[in-house]
Amino acid sequence: MTQMESLWRHGIKTGFIGAVTVVLLALIGMVEAFSQRDIIAGVISMGHALLLVIAIFMGYIAAKRTALSGIGSTLINSVVSGVIIAGSLVLLILLGSWVNLRSIFMNASPALYSLLTFGIEFKNGWTFLLLAGALCGLVAGLLYQSFPTFRRILITSLSSVIIAGVLQDMLRPTLSAWGPISVISDWLFSSNGLSLSGAITLCLVIAVILFIWFQKRDILRTRFSRLPSSGQRTLRMAGYVLLVGIFLVLPQVLGLFLSEVLTIVGLYVLLGLGLNIVVGYAGLLDLGYVAFFAIGAYVTAILTSPELGFFSLTFWQALPFAVILGLLSGVILGVPVLKMRGDYLAIATLGFGEIIRILVLSDFLRPWLGGAQGIGRIPKASIGGYEFATPQQIYYLILAGCAFVIFISLRLKDSRLGRAWKAMREDEDVAQAMGINLVATKLLAFATGAGFSALSGAIFASKLSSVYPHSFNVMISINILCLIIVGGMGSIPGVIVGAVALVGLPELLREFAEYRLLVYGAALVAMMLLRPEGLWPEVLHLRELQDAQSSSADSETPAPSGARI
Amino acid sequence: MAAMLEVENIHSYYGHIHALKNLSLNINEGEIVTLIGGNGAGKSTTLRTISGLMKPRKGSIRLQDEELTRLLPHKIVEKGVVQVPEGRRVFGRLTVVENLEMGAFACRDGKLNRDNLDRVFTLFPRLLERRKQVAGTLSGGEQQMLAMGRALMANPKVLLLDEPSMGLAPVLVDDIFETIEKLHQGGTTILLVEQNARMALQVADRGYVIQTGVVVLSDSAQNLRKNEMVRKAYMGEN
Ligand SMILES: Nc1ncnc2c1ncn2[C@@H]1O[C@H](COP(=O)(O)OP(=O)(O)O)[C@@H](O)[C@H]1O
Ligand SMILES: [Mg+2]
């Protein structure tokens, strides 16, 4: 008995984690909300896809945990995990038919139960559910045992079908807008979700492309490395030019709605890059970061808006003031918290963020700061005759801001100051013993981060044409911190990936928006368990790696690739 | 002999706790001086006060007649007083070379830094072998070597060592003391804090014994080795 227990232990454990997850998701209404939309029309809805993905994912984890004990045991464990997850749903339905769960969980309705059994009546449905669970587990276990290349091709092509299905509302109009390409859209999509033939085609196309890529990848790499260095440089430059070109035409291709989403993501990237300096580079946990965003926005508003009538500068005239006041307030926040570390620092900075919000909200300061009504009629930025008014135009303003801030971040990272930040992040006392001026180093981190934040605030003010106190609540700081953690502390691409994942996706998916905080929490927990260094982690040992490549490579740094499975 | 470092009548406090009471000591150029005392005697506090991490309420600290007392820690490092903190404390996520580069932070002379790096690698061949390894994965002895090497990168006039043998296996303790001996022969001035009085008094020229923040005894290492109180209290003899 004990032996069997230990044999199945990992399957049971991961199964229970998965079970709790699916039951929770069902009870809070996520499964039902997601079922409104089909991934593949008439075949599978988003809600069902969610359940299947969880069951397969947990089965995969179970297989991974028992990798050392042979194929048989791996498969058993992943099947056990799948059955437990399905079983939990069966139990939920049974429980729901005996007692009325609805008095506690609004969503525990017969509609949900019928959804959970895939529309089959419970009499047969429960066996079907258990079988489906076992099958998911089996698939996961086999997947784990299969060749890595095959596995990656399969997972990526299936994920792209899911992603295409999830983003259908965005993809369809975008594709249709492009004359001849609209044929693709018609082939791929039906009225609700991908068409079956479209889904299969998409899956195959992606699989073939990946297959060719995996075949030719090494050849291409060796060919690239054999090129003379001037040739390599030209190719690399061409790559960058292509990337820049893509960024430049993006809003034209994507259309109004997606461009709006892009500007929001871009603003968060800008904010994230600033906080990345404070938290990622210097290791200072700052929860009052939104304060500088507010300062940047309000300074711009006060200096440009005719509503208050003090000044009527243009956006560009006001921008330096906003940034400089941001920098200064970074120092002002920094001085009193110089001696604080970790959680104390977090609480103190949290307070600072609230102070600024309450100040701009106060009636007393209303003549100057607008009070609860905020400040309106902020002019748009313009260069020559070109006005940054629509989302598609503001996108370029934000893109320029991001490029500027990324450039500064990169330069800072390898500078003397960057090294001082790194030492301070690793160990404050020792950094000091190495001759690093802790006071200056800390204040510069706060000031730089605050300056970036104020810059984003200024752009934000001109984007919205108005500022309100309630735009600057503590959730903004939390969101930015989350996206940095999920993306990878200290990593610039990580900030971008994190912003796309945590800000972009919820904007795109109205179903997600309602569960935004839940998704954040789940993403954070999952990240801590699976990839504690983030989706695109900071490369800590770049120079050493390059050295190692020329001699014998023996690095243990994770490759900066996307999410590995 | 010229006094390298002079500590005169310093009083240091942690809040209300009077940790160092009128403590004085001096180190001549090229000497190893050891500071012996039990747990909580104030040894680390003395080093922290010298390197400016704590400010004494009274008293003065001078390096070659230059006042250090009011300087900030990073200025004191630039002047040439460098501390190897207690418990090793290498930058665990950085590689050996990166740790050493951090040690050279205060010193902006590129050529000097390269020479120092060579010197450290000659002194600790182990570190050369492991230069690309992440410091957190080094053994305790290697980490201690790295911590000392990192301090040497700052080009110290006076090296402050806080219990370098703490928590190391006896073989490694011998290694560390051998290195200290080598540094001594190379002319480095060292203030060595130790609980391992036996070993410390073997390499040192002179020693101070402190109890609860007060110097109770100071003499040549030879005499201290013979001293009955020292033998009983710090060398575990009857
Ligand atoms: N951070 C601190 N706060 C308060 N008291 C401290 C602190 N650090 C050390 N002390 C006290 O100061 C005295 C001397 O400590 P320390 O110099 O660390 O001793 P040693 O290094 O000789 O073991 C001890 O009584 C200790 O309790
Ligand atoms: Mg101590």
PDB file of N, CA, C and O in Angstrom, chain B residues 101-127:
ATOM      1  N   GLU B 101      35.992  42.062 -10.113  1.00  0.00           N
ATOM      2  CA  GLU B 101      35.839  43.368 -10.757  1.00  0.00           C
ATOM      3  C   GLU B 101      35.127  44.350  -9.838  1.00  0.00           C
ATOM      4  O   GLU B 101      35.467  45.528  -9.780  1.00  0.00           O
ATOM      5  N   MET B 102      34.121  43.842  -9.103  1.00  0.00           N
ATOM      6  CA  MET B 102      33.424  44.702  -8.148  1.00  0.00           C
ATOM      7  C   MET B 102      34.402  45.207  -7.096  1.00  0.00           C
ATOM      8  O   MET B 102      34.302  46.336  -6.634  1.00  0.00           O
ATOM      9  N   GLY B 103      35.345  44.350  -6.715  1.00  0.00           N
ATOM     10  CA  GLY B 103      36.333  44.759  -5.722  1.00  0.00           C
ATOM     11  C   GLY B 103      37.149  45.943  -6.198  1.00  0.00           C
ATOM     12  O   GLY B 103      37.575  46.779  -5.411  1.00  0.00           O
ATOM     13  N   ALA B 104      37.332  46.025  -7.516  1.00  0.00           N
ATOM     14  CA  ALA B 104      38.153  47.106  -8.065  1.00  0.00           C
ATOM     15  C   ALA B 104      37.355  48.370  -8.277  1.00  0.00           C
ATOM     16  O   ALA B 104      37.834  49.304  -8.910  1.00  0.00           O
ATOM     17  N   PHE B 105      36.141  48.425  -7.736  1.00  0.00           N
ATOM     18  CA  PHE B 105      35.257  49.560  -8.018  1.00  0.00           C
ATOM     19  C   PHE B 105      35.900  50.894  -7.665  1.00  0.00           C
ATOM     20  O   PHE B 105      35.800  51.862  -8.403  1.00  0.00           O
ATOM     21  N   ALA B 106      36.569  50.923  -6.506  1.00  0.00           N
ATOM     22  CA  ALA B 106      37.102  52.197  -6.017  1.00  0.00           C
ATOM     23  C   ALA B 106      38.348  52.625  -6.774  1.00  0.00           C
ATOM     24  O   ALA B 106      38.794  53.752  -6.638  1.00  0.00           O
ATOM     25  N   CYS B 107      38.897  51.721  -7.565  1.00  0.00           N
ATOM     26  CA  CYS B 107      40.182  51.998  -8.183  1.00  0.00           C
ATOM     27  C   CYS B 107      39.995  52.116  -9.692  1.00  0.00           C
ATOM     28  O   CYS B 107      39.633  51.163 -10.354  1.00  0.00           O
ATOM     29  N   ARG B 108      40.211  53.313 -10.233  1.00  0.00           N
ATOM     30  CA  ARG B 108      39.864  53.542 -11.644  1.00  0.00           C
ATOM     31  C   ARG B 108      41.035  53.391 -12.594  1.00  0.00           C
ATOM     32  O   ARG B 108      40.919  53.741 -13.761  1.00  0.00           O
ATOM     33  N   ASP B 109      42.153  52.896 -12.085  1.00  0.00           N
ATOM     34  CA  ASP B 109      43.339  52.758 -12.926  1.00  0.00           C
ATOM     35  C   ASP B 109      43.335  51.378 -13.589  1.00  0.00           C
ATOM     36  O   ASP B 109      43.566  50.366 -12.942  1.00  0.00           O
ATOM     37  N   GLY B 110      43.028  51.357 -14.885  1.00  0.00           N
ATOM     38  CA  GLY B 110      42.851  50.082 -15.584  1.00  0.00           C
ATOM     39  C   GLY B 110      44.057  49.166 -15.512  1.00  0.00           C
ATOM     40  O   GLY B 110      43.929  47.971 -15.272  1.00  0.00           O
ATOM     41  N   LYS B 111      45.240  49.736 -15.669  1.00  0.00           N
ATOM     42  CA  LYS B 111      46.449  48.933 -15.654  1.00  0.00           C
ATOM     43  C   LYS B 111      46.668  48.318 -14.267  1.00  0.00           C
ATOM     44  O   LYS B 111      46.931  47.126 -14.128  1.00  0.00           O
ATOM     45  N   LEU B 112      46.489  49.160 -13.257  1.00  0.00           N
ATOM     46  CA  LEU B 112      46.639  48.688 -11.885  1.00  0.00           C
ATOM     47  C   LEU B 112      45.652  47.557 -11.609  1.00  0.00           C
ATOM     48  O   LEU B 112      45.987  46.547 -10.992  1.00  0.00           O
ATOM     49  N   ASN B 113      44.422  47.704 -12.112  1.00  0.00           N
ATOM     50  CA  ASN B 113      43.417  46.666 -11.894  1.00  0.00           C
ATOM     51  C   ASN B 113      43.835  45.342 -12.520  1.00  0.00           C
ATOM     52  O   ASN B 113      43.655  44.280 -11.921  1.00  0.00           O
ATOM     53  N   ARG B 114      44.398  45.430 -13.738  1.00  0.00           N
ATOM     54  CA  ARG B 114      44.826  44.179 -14.374  1.00  0.00           C
ATOM     55  C   ARG B 114      45.969  43.536 -13.591  1.00  0.00           C
ATOM     56  O   ARG B 114      45.994  42.321 -13.381  1.00  0.00           O
ATOM     57  N   ASP B 115      46.902  44.378 -13.123  1.00  0.00           N
ATOM     58  CA  ASP B 115      48.006  43.840 -12.318  1.00  0.00           C
ATOM     59  C   ASP B 115      47.467  43.188 -11.051  1.00  0.00           C
ATOM     60  O   ASP B 115      47.892  42.100 -10.659  1.00  0.00           O
ATOM     61  N   ASN B 116      46.510  43.879 -10.417  1.00  0.00           N
ATOM     62  CA  ASN B 116      45.940  43.324  -9.188  1.00  0.00           C
ATOM     63  C   ASN B 116      45.250  41.993  -9.451  1.00  0.00           C
ATOM     64  O   ASN B 116      45.344  41.069  -8.651  1.00  0.00           O
ATOM     65  N   LEU B 117      44.550  41.921 -10.586  1.00  0.00           N
ATOM     66  CA  LEU B 117      43.859  40.676 -10.917  1.00  0.00           C
ATOM     67  C   LEU B 117      44.885  39.545 -11.075  1.00  0.00           C
ATOM     68  O   LEU B 117      44.687  38.442 -10.545  1.00  0.00           O
ATOM     69  N   ASP B 118      45.983  39.839 -11.763  1.00  0.00           N
ATOM     70  CA  ASP B 118      47.026  38.822 -11.898  1.00  0.00           C
ATOM     71  C   ASP B 118      47.557  38.408 -10.536  1.00  0.00           C
ATOM     72  O   ASP B 118      47.757  37.227 -10.260  1.00  0.00           O
ATOM     73  N   ARG B 119      47.766  39.400  -9.677  1.00  0.00           N
ATOM     74  CA  ARG B 119      48.298  39.122  -8.351  1.00  0.00           C
ATOM     75  C   ARG B 119      47.336  38.204  -7.574  1.00  0.00           C
ATOM     76  O   ARG B 119      47.760  37.224  -6.958  1.00  0.00           O
ATOM     77  N   VAL B 120      46.043  38.520  -7.652  1.00  0.00           N
ATOM     78  CA  VAL B 120      45.056  37.703  -6.944  1.00  0.00           C
ATOM     79  C   VAL B 120      45.064  36.279  -7.473  1.00  0.00           C
ATOM     80  O   VAL B 120      45.037  35.309  -6.711  1.00  0.00           O
ATOM     81  N   PHE B 121      45.149  36.142  -8.802  1.00  0.00           N
ATOM     82  CA  PHE B 121      45.130  34.793  -9.380  1.00  0.00           C
ATOM     83  C   PHE B 121      46.404  34.020  -9.051  1.00  0.00           C
ATOM     84  O   PHE B 121      46.383  32.799  -8.943  1.00  0.00           O
ATOM     85  N   THR B 122      47.527  34.736  -8.906  1.00  0.00           N
ATOM     86  CA  THR B 122      48.743  34.024  -8.499  1.00  0.00           C
ATOM     87  C   THR B 122      48.624  33.578  -7.054  1.00  0.00           C
ATOM     88  O   THR B 122      49.041  32.475  -6.681  1.00  0.00           O
ATOM     89  N   LEU B 123      48.026  34.439  -6.255  1.00  0.00           N
ATOM     90  CA  LEU B 123      47.864  34.111  -4.837  1.00  0.00           C
ATOM     91  C   LEU B 123      46.852  32.985  -4.647  1.00  0.00           C
ATOM     92  O   LEU B 123      47.026  32.114  -3.804  1.00  0.00           O
ATOM     93  N   PHE B 124      45.786  33.008  -5.436  1.00  0.00           N
ATOM     94  CA  PHE B 124      44.736  31.990  -5.320  1.00  0.00           C
ATOM     95  C   PHE B 124      44.522  31.296  -6.665  1.00  0.00           C
ATOM     96  O   PHE B 124      43.586  31.635  -7.400  1.00  0.00           O
ATOM     97  N   PRO B 125      45.360  30.332  -6.995  1.00  0.00           N
ATOM     98  CA  PRO B 125      45.196  29.647  -8.293  1.00  0.00           C
ATOM     99  C   PRO B 125      43.814  29.011  -8.433  1.00  0.00           C
ATOM    100  O   PRO B 125      43.290  28.913  -9.547  1.00  0.00           O
ATOM    101  N   ARG B 126      43.211  28.620  -7.322  1.00  0.00           N
ATOM    102  CA  ARG B 126      41.852  28.051  -7.373  1.00  0.00           C
ATOM    103  C   ARG B 126      40.869  29.000  -8.046  1.00  0.00           C
ATOM    104  O   ARG B 126      39.983  28.580  -8.782  1.00  0.00           O
ATOM    105  N   LEU B 127      41.030  30.279  -7.754  1.00  0.00           N
ATOM    106  CA  LEU B 127      40.095  31.265  -8.306  1.00  0.00           C
ATOM    107  C   LEU B 127      40.279  31.387  -9.813  1.00  0.00           C
ATOM    108  O   LEU B 127      39.314  31.594 -10.541  1.00  0.00           O
TER     109      LEU B 127
END
